[in-house]
Amino acid sequence: MIISHKYRFIFLKTRKTAGTSIELWLSQCCRSGYVFGSVEPEEPGHCPRNDRAWFNPLPEIANRVYAPEDTLISWRRTTGDWLRRRCYYNHIAGALVRERTNKTIWGSYWKWCVERAPEEKVMSDFYMQRATFPGLTFGDYLNRFPLPVNFPIYCDRDKIPLVDEIIDYRHLEERLSDLSARLGIPYTGLRQRAKAHYTPGKRGELVSLTEAQRRKIATAFAREVRIHAEFKNSATEACFMPRINRAAVPGGRRR
C-alpha cells in the first residue's frame, strides 16, 4: 500500500490486481513524503519506506478492527504489529490504515484500489502458488488455499467500501491514466509488470474449469460481486466497474 503526501492519495493494494506493478510505478513518482509498504515475495526495484512506526493500538483493540468476530485474536494481532512497529504492510486492510493514519489525512486524501473478475484472480493466484508447489493441481489449489477475496481490504466490517474509487482491472491503463491526470501524477504506462513470469502465457498450460469449480468460485466471491453490483456507477457495466464512491465536490462527506 502507498500513502503519498505529495499527491494526497492512499492506495490500498488488493490481491492479484497488478498491485506490485502499480507500486513500482508509484515509487518512481513519489520519491519523497510517502509511506511505501513491504511486498512478499520481494520484487526488484521495490523498496519499503516509512512503513515501520509506532501507532496507538488501544482504539484498534477496543474496536476489534483486526478481527471483529474475536476480541482475543484482534488483541494479539494488533499488539504484535505494535511491538514490531509493523504499522503498514502488504495487502493491509483499509480499516487498519484508517486507525493508524492521521484522521485529517484519511478524511482528505483520495483513497483507491483496483479490482478484477473472480476467475481471473483465482487463475492468477493458482499459477503463482504452483511455482512454489510444483505439481499442484487446480482442484488441490481450490481445496487447500484461501481464494483472493479482496473486499475485506477495501470495505469496513459492514461491507461498505472505504475507498473513493475502485478501478476496473479490465481498463487498468486507461483508468490509471485518468486517475493520474486528476491527481497530477506523471504517467507513461506500467512499464514493469511484476510477477508476470508466473503466468503461463503461450506455454499451453492454461487450465479449463469444470462447472463444479466455477460454482465454487462463484460462491466464494458472491458477496464481493454483490458489493460491486450495489455500488457501481452505471448500468452499462456488468460488474467490477470503476466507481467513485463519493463525488469530489465541496463539502462532500468522506468515509
mmCIF file of C-alpha atoms in Angstrom:
data_model
loop_
_atom_site.group_PDB
_atom_site.id
_atom_site.type_symbol
_atom_site.label_atom_id
_atom_site.label_comp_id
_atom_site.label_asym_id
_atom_site.label_seq_id
_atom_site.Cartn_x
_atom_site.Cartn_y
_atom_site.Cartn_z
ATOM 1 C CA MET A 1 0.000 0.000 0.000
ATOM 2 C CA ILE A 2 1.078 3.593 -0.501
ATOM 3 C CA ILE A 3 0.280 6.890 1.178
ATOM 4 C CA SER A 4 1.501 9.866 -0.842
ATOM 5 C CA HIS A 5 1.543 13.243 0.869
ATOM 6 C CA LYS A 6 2.714 14.973 -2.299
ATOM 7 C CA TYR A 7 -0.225 13.780 -4.407
ATOM 8 C CA ARG A 8 -2.601 13.290 -1.473
ATOM 9 C CA PHE A 9 -3.781 9.744 -2.075
ATOM 10 C CA ILE A 10 -3.942 6.383 -0.301
ATOM 11 C CA PHE A 11 -3.579 3.294 -2.480
ATOM 12 C CA LEU A 12 -4.882 0.048 -0.956
ATOM 13 C CA LYS A 13 -3.230 -2.929 -2.566
ATOM 14 C CA THR A 14 -5.613 -5.761 -3.425
ATOM 15 C CA ARG A 15 -4.582 -9.283 -4.400
ATOM 16 C CA LYS A 16 -3.926 -10.379 -7.989
ATOM 17 C CA THR A 17 -4.701 -6.966 -9.499
ATOM 18 C CA ALA A 18 -1.243 -5.771 -10.670
ATOM 19 C CA GLY A 19 -0.749 -4.143 -7.264
ATOM 20 C CA THR A 20 3.021 -4.645 -7.189
ATOM 21 C CA SER A 21 3.364 -3.230 -10.718
ATOM 22 C CA ILE A 22 1.373 -0.179 -9.637
ATOM 23 C CA GLU A 23 3.576 0.220 -6.560
ATOM 24 C CA LEU A 24 6.718 0.066 -8.703
ATOM 25 C CA TRP A 25 5.338 2.827 -10.927
ATOM 26 C CA LEU A 26 4.248 4.990 -7.992
ATOM 27 C CA SER A 27 7.582 4.539 -6.217
ATOM 28 C CA GLN A 28 9.234 6.342 -9.129
ATOM 29 C CA CYS A 29 6.785 9.248 -8.884
ATOM 30 C CA CYS A 30 6.548 9.573 -5.096
ATOM 31 C CA ARG A 31 10.202 9.764 -4.147
ATOM 32 C CA SER A 32 9.606 11.804 -1.000
ATOM 33 C CA GLY A 33 6.861 12.299 1.573
ATOM 34 C CA TYR A 34 5.181 8.934 1.361
ATOM 35 C CA VAL A 35 4.655 5.564 3.016
ATOM 36 C CA PHE A 36 5.537 2.542 0.903
ATOM 37 C CA GLY A 37 4.523 -0.840 2.338
ATOM 38 C CA SER A 38 6.501 -4.067 2.068
ATOM 39 C CA VAL A 39 5.830 -6.770 -0.519
ATOM 40 C CA GLU A 40 6.180 -10.564 -0.355
ATOM 41 C CA PRO A 41 7.990 -12.117 -2.097
ATOM 42 C CA GLU A 42 10.493 -9.319 -2.632
ATOM 43 C CA GLU A 43 10.463 -7.680 -6.051
ATOM 44 C CA PRO A 44 13.470 -5.984 -7.740
ATOM 45 C CA GLY A 45 13.047 -2.205 -7.614
ATOM 46 C CA HIS A 46 10.590 -2.402 -4.720
ATOM 47 C CA CYS A 47 11.888 -0.796 -1.523
ATOM 48 C CA PRO A 48 9.617 -0.274 1.528
ATOM 49 C CA ARG A 49 9.869 3.168 3.133
ATOM 50 C CA ASN A 50 8.398 4.675 6.290
ATOM 51 C CA ASP A 51 6.284 1.552 6.830
ATOM 52 C CA ARG A 52 7.554 0.922 10.370
ATOM 53 C CA ALA A 53 6.277 3.290 13.040
ATOM 54 C CA TRP A 54 4.653 3.380 16.453
ATOM 55 C CA PHE A 55 0.880 3.739 16.492
ATOM 56 C CA ASN A 56 -1.777 3.881 19.193
ATOM 57 C CA PRO A 57 -3.102 0.298 19.481
ATOM 58 C CA LEU A 58 -5.828 0.987 22.054
ATOM 59 C CA PRO A 59 -8.670 2.230 19.777
ATOM 60 C CA GLU A 60 -7.897 -0.553 17.330
ATOM 61 C CA ILE A 61 -8.079 -3.173 20.084
ATOM 62 C CA ALA A 62 -11.226 -1.676 21.614
ATOM 63 C CA ASN A 63 -12.992 -1.680 18.243
ATOM 64 C CA ARG A 64 -11.684 -5.146 17.321
ATOM 65 C CA VAL A 65 -10.612 -3.811 13.939
ATOM 66 C CA TYR A 66 -8.220 -6.652 13.154
ATOM 67 C CA ALA A 67 -10.759 -9.398 13.838
ATOM 68 C CA PRO A 68 -14.270 -8.055 14.544
ATOM 69 C CA GLU A 69 -15.526 -11.520 15.448
ATOM 70 C CA ASP A 70 -12.817 -12.296 18.022
ATOM 71 C CA THR A 71 -11.510 -9.897 20.689
ATOM 72 C CA LEU A 72 -8.536 -12.099 21.616
ATOM 73 C CA ILE A 73 -7.322 -12.519 18.038
ATOM 74 C CA SER A 74 -7.706 -8.796 17.412
ATOM 75 C CA TRP A 75 -5.714 -8.021 20.577
ATOM 76 C CA ARG A 76 -2.927 -10.455 19.691
ATOM 77 C CA ARG A 77 -2.509 -9.251 16.122
ATOM 78 C CA THR A 78 -2.687 -5.557 16.929
ATOM 79 C CA THR A 79 -0.233 -5.809 19.824
ATOM 80 C CA GLY A 80 2.014 -7.995 17.657
ATOM 81 C CA ASP A 81 2.109 -5.303 14.976
ATOM 82 C CA TRP A 82 2.697 -2.621 17.617
ATOM 83 C CA LEU A 83 5.602 -4.456 19.282
ATOM 84 C CA ARG A 84 7.295 -4.894 15.894
ATOM 85 C CA ARG A 85 6.392 -1.352 14.785
ATOM 86 C CA ARG A 86 4.657 -3.009 11.831
ATOM 87 C CA CYS A 87 2.383 -0.109 11.008
ATOM 88 C CA TYR A 88 1.819 -0.672 7.275
ATOM 89 C CA TYR A 89 2.392 -3.752 5.150
ATOM 90 C CA ASN A 90 1.457 -5.659 2.012
ATOM 91 C CA HIS A 91 -2.329 -6.001 1.498
ATOM 92 C CA ILE A 92 -3.162 -4.248 4.780
ATOM 93 C CA ALA A 93 -6.887 -3.703 5.302
ATOM 94 C CA GLY A 94 -8.187 -0.183 4.822
ATOM 95 C CA ALA A 95 -9.860 -0.338 8.241
ATOM 96 C CA LEU A 96 -6.412 -0.729 9.829
ATOM 97 C CA VAL A 97 -4.936 2.066 7.713
ATOM 98 C CA ARG A 98 -7.775 4.319 8.873
ATOM 99 C CA GLU A 99 -6.977 3.587 12.543
ATOM 100 C CA ARG A 100 -3.225 4.044 12.108
ATOM 101 C CA THR A 101 -3.334 7.193 9.995
ATOM 102 C CA ASN A 102 -3.963 10.791 10.955
ATOM 103 C CA LYS A 103 -7.719 11.432 10.734
ATOM 104 C CA THR A 104 -7.238 14.549 8.604
ATOM 105 C CA ILE A 105 -5.110 12.611 6.130
ATOM 106 C CA TRP A 106 -7.572 9.739 5.947
ATOM 107 C CA GLY A 107 -10.517 12.080 5.524
ATOM 108 C CA SER A 108 -8.989 14.309 2.855
ATOM 109 C CA TYR A 109 -6.766 12.030 0.734
ATOM 110 C CA TRP A 110 -8.153 10.202 -2.312
ATOM 111 C CA LYS A 111 -8.456 6.513 -1.455
ATOM 112 C CA TRP A 112 -8.444 3.999 -4.274
ATOM 113 C CA CYS A 113 -7.792 0.388 -5.229
ATOM 114 C CA VAL A 114 -8.056 -1.991 -8.194
ATOM 115 C CA GLU A 115 -10.429 -4.933 -8.567
ATOM 116 C CA ARG A 116 -10.591 -7.822 -11.007
ATOM 117 C CA ALA A 117 -13.053 -10.534 -12.037
ATOM 118 C CA PRO A 118 -13.051 -13.526 -9.649
ATOM 119 C CA GLU A 119 -11.994 -16.281 -12.061
ATOM 120 C CA GLU A 120 -9.103 -14.181 -13.357
ATOM 121 C CA LYS A 121 -7.842 -13.569 -9.822
ATOM 122 C CA VAL A 122 -8.158 -17.231 -8.938
ATOM 123 C CA MET A 123 -6.247 -18.403 -12.014
ATOM 124 C CA SER A 124 -3.512 -15.834 -11.437
ATOM 125 C CA ASP A 125 -3.124 -16.957 -7.829
ATOM 126 C CA PHE A 126 -3.113 -20.621 -8.822
ATOM 127 C CA TYR A 127 -0.205 -20.171 -11.237
ATOM 128 C CA MET A 128 1.762 -18.247 -8.607
ATOM 129 C CA GLN A 129 1.164 -20.948 -5.983
ATOM 130 C CA ARG A 130 2.125 -23.664 -8.443
ATOM 131 C CA ALA A 131 5.504 -22.009 -8.919
ATOM 132 C CA THR A 132 6.109 -22.659 -5.212
ATOM 133 C CA PHE A 133 4.403 -26.061 -5.115
ATOM 134 C CA PRO A 134 5.273 -27.902 -8.364
ATOM 135 C CA GLY A 135 2.683 -30.456 -9.379
ATOM 136 C CA LEU A 136 -0.140 -28.607 -7.654
ATOM 137 C CA THR A 137 -3.403 -29.305 -9.458
ATOM 138 C CA PHE A 138 -6.170 -26.758 -9.733
ATOM 139 C CA GLY A 139 -8.505 -28.996 -7.748
ATOM 140 C CA ASP A 140 -5.986 -29.243 -4.903
ATOM 141 C CA TYR A 141 -5.486 -25.488 -5.039
ATOM 142 C CA LEU A 142 -9.215 -24.857 -4.585
ATOM 143 C CA ASN A 143 -9.312 -27.205 -1.602
ATOM 144 C CA ARG A 144 -6.113 -26.095 0.149
ATOM 145 C CA PHE A 145 -5.568 -22.386 -0.451
ATOM 146 C CA PRO A 146 -7.610 -19.327 0.552
ATOM 147 C CA LEU A 147 -9.006 -17.620 -2.525
ATOM 148 C CA PRO A 148 -8.025 -13.992 -3.277
ATOM 149 C CA VAL A 149 -11.213 -12.363 -1.989
ATOM 150 C CA ASN A 150 -10.414 -8.650 -1.774
ATOM 151 C CA PHE A 151 -13.396 -6.838 -0.301
ATOM 152 C CA PRO A 152 -12.100 -7.060 3.326
ATOM 153 C CA ILE A 153 -9.180 -4.909 2.185
ATOM 154 C CA TYR A 154 -11.296 -2.002 0.944
ATOM 155 C CA CYS A 155 -14.520 -2.426 2.956
ATOM 156 C CA ASP A 156 -15.339 -1.923 6.614
ATOM 157 C CA ARG A 157 -16.903 -4.563 8.867
ATOM 158 C CA ASP A 158 -20.337 -3.670 7.466
ATOM 159 C CA LYS A 159 -19.110 -4.450 3.930
ATOM 160 C CA ILE A 160 -19.265 -0.765 2.958
ATOM 161 C CA PRO A 161 -16.385 0.451 0.744
ATOM 162 C CA LEU A 162 -13.875 2.719 2.465
ATOM 163 C CA VAL A 163 -12.361 3.899 -0.812
ATOM 164 C CA ASP A 164 -13.355 6.748 -3.104
ATOM 165 C CA GLU A 165 -12.655 4.827 -6.297
ATOM 166 C CA ILE A 166 -12.413 1.225 -7.448
ATOM 167 C CA ILE A 167 -10.542 0.838 -10.725
ATOM 168 C CA ASP A 168 -11.602 -1.916 -13.103
ATOM 169 C CA TYR A 169 -8.660 -4.161 -13.977
ATOM 170 C CA ARG A 170 -10.070 -4.666 -17.480
ATOM 171 C CA HIS A 171 -9.380 -0.996 -18.221
ATOM 172 C CA LEU A 172 -6.346 -0.614 -15.962
ATOM 173 C CA GLU A 173 -4.095 1.529 -18.155
ATOM 174 C CA GLU A 174 -6.933 3.834 -19.195
ATOM 175 C CA ARG A 175 -8.185 4.306 -15.631
ATOM 176 C CA LEU A 176 -4.691 4.828 -14.214
ATOM 177 C CA SER A 177 -4.084 7.483 -16.852
ATOM 178 C CA ASP A 178 -7.325 9.220 -15.870
ATOM 179 C CA LEU A 179 -6.520 8.959 -12.158
ATOM 180 C CA SER A 180 -3.025 10.330 -12.731
ATOM 181 C CA ALA A 181 -4.389 13.321 -14.608
ATOM 182 C CA ARG A 182 -6.784 14.111 -11.755
ATOM 183 C CA LEU A 183 -4.137 13.771 -9.053
ATOM 184 C CA GLY A 184 -1.288 15.310 -11.031
ATOM 185 C CA ILE A 185 0.857 12.162 -11.122
ATOM 186 C CA PRO A 186 3.160 11.677 -14.149
ATOM 187 C CA TYR A 187 2.039 8.586 -16.073
ATOM 188 C CA THR A 188 3.564 6.875 -19.083
ATOM 189 C CA GLY A 189 2.125 3.402 -18.556
ATOM 190 C CA LEU A 190 3.033 0.414 -16.401
ATOM 191 C CA ARG A 191 6.432 -0.363 -17.862
ATOM 192 C CA GLN A 192 7.306 -3.113 -15.402
ATOM 193 C CA ARG A 193 4.866 -5.996 -14.955
ATOM 194 C CA ALA A 194 5.832 -7.574 -11.653
ATOM 195 C CA LYS A 195 5.355 -11.338 -11.164
ATOM 196 C CA ALA A 196 4.409 -11.769 -14.841
ATOM 197 C CA HIS A 197 6.695 -14.813 -15.000
ATOM 198 C CA TYR A 198 4.107 -16.796 -13.043
ATOM 199 C CA THR A 199 1.555 -16.511 -15.864
ATOM 200 C CA PRO A 200 1.678 -19.416 -18.346
ATOM 201 C CA GLY A 201 1.196 -17.143 -21.368
ATOM 202 C CA LYS A 202 1.644 -19.096 -24.576
ATOM 203 C CA ARG A 203 3.160 -22.204 -22.997
ATOM 204 C CA GLY A 204 -0.048 -24.201 -23.351
ATOM 205 C CA GLU A 205 -0.573 -24.609 -19.606
ATOM 206 C CA LEU A 206 -3.958 -22.919 -19.280
ATOM 207 C CA VAL A 207 -6.471 -24.713 -17.067
ATOM 208 C CA SER A 208 -10.060 -25.371 -18.123
ATOM 209 C CA LEU A 209 -12.522 -25.023 -15.263
ATOM 210 C CA THR A 210 -15.264 -27.544 -14.635
ATOM 211 C CA GLU A 211 -18.784 -26.382 -13.849
ATOM 212 C CA ALA A 212 -18.357 -27.512 -10.242
ATOM 213 C CA GLN A 213 -15.184 -25.427 -9.925
ATOM 214 C CA ARG A 214 -16.908 -22.406 -11.435
ATOM 215 C CA ARG A 215 -19.745 -22.757 -8.938
ATOM 216 C CA LYS A 216 -17.298 -22.990 -6.043
ATOM 217 C CA ILE A 217 -15.545 -19.810 -7.166
ATOM 218 C CA ALA A 218 -18.860 -18.025 -7.709
ATOM 219 C CA THR A 219 -19.978 -18.957 -4.201
ATOM 220 C CA ALA A 220 -16.718 -17.779 -2.620
ATOM 221 C CA PHE A 221 -16.908 -14.399 -4.363
ATOM 222 C CA ALA A 222 -20.682 -13.899 -4.196
ATOM 223 C CA ARG A 223 -20.508 -11.232 -1.501
ATOM 224 C CA GLU A 224 -17.743 -9.370 -3.335
ATOM 225 C CA VAL A 225 -19.787 -9.370 -6.545
ATOM 226 C CA ARG A 226 -22.843 -8.075 -4.656
ATOM 227 C CA ILE A 227 -20.814 -5.223 -3.193
ATOM 228 C CA HIS A 228 -19.843 -4.059 -6.663
ATOM 229 C CA ALA A 229 -23.348 -4.537 -8.016
ATOM 230 C CA GLU A 230 -24.720 -2.278 -5.280
ATOM 231 C CA PHE A 231 -22.174 0.499 -5.692
ATOM 232 C CA LYS A 232 -21.476 0.538 -9.414
ATOM 233 C CA ASN A 233 -21.898 3.834 -11.249
ATOM 234 C CA SER A 234 -23.574 2.761 -14.449
ATOM 235 C CA ALA A 235 -25.967 0.010 -15.540
ATOM 236 C CA THR A 236 -23.958 -0.382 -18.749
ATOM 237 C CA GLU A 237 -21.121 -2.088 -16.876
ATOM 238 C CA ALA A 238 -21.664 -5.705 -15.824
ATOM 239 C CA CYS A 239 -19.553 -5.700 -12.647
ATOM 240 C CA PHE A 240 -16.254 -4.525 -11.184
ATOM 241 C CA MET A 241 -16.621 -1.183 -12.851
ATOM 242 C CA PRO A 242 -14.551 1.854 -11.839
ATOM 243 C CA ARG A 243 -16.660 3.530 -9.194
ATOM 244 C CA ILE A 244 -16.353 6.889 -7.493
ATOM 245 C CA ASN A 245 -17.897 6.263 -4.113
ATOM 246 C CA ARG A 246 -18.237 9.900 -3.063
ATOM 247 C CA ALA A 247 -18.034 12.662 -5.643
ATOM 248 C CA ALA A 248 -15.175 15.104 -5.195
ATOM 249 C CA VAL A 249 -17.354 18.138 -4.534
ATOM 250 C CA PRO A 250 -17.035 20.849 -1.884
ATOM 251 C CA GLY A 251 -18.491 19.615 1.366
ATOM 252 C CA GLY A 252 -18.660 16.037 0.140
ATOM 253 C CA ARG A 253 -18.588 13.593 3.034
ATOM 254 C CA ARG A 254 -15.760 11.089 3.124
ATOM 255 C CA ARG A 255 -15.947 7.804 4.973
#
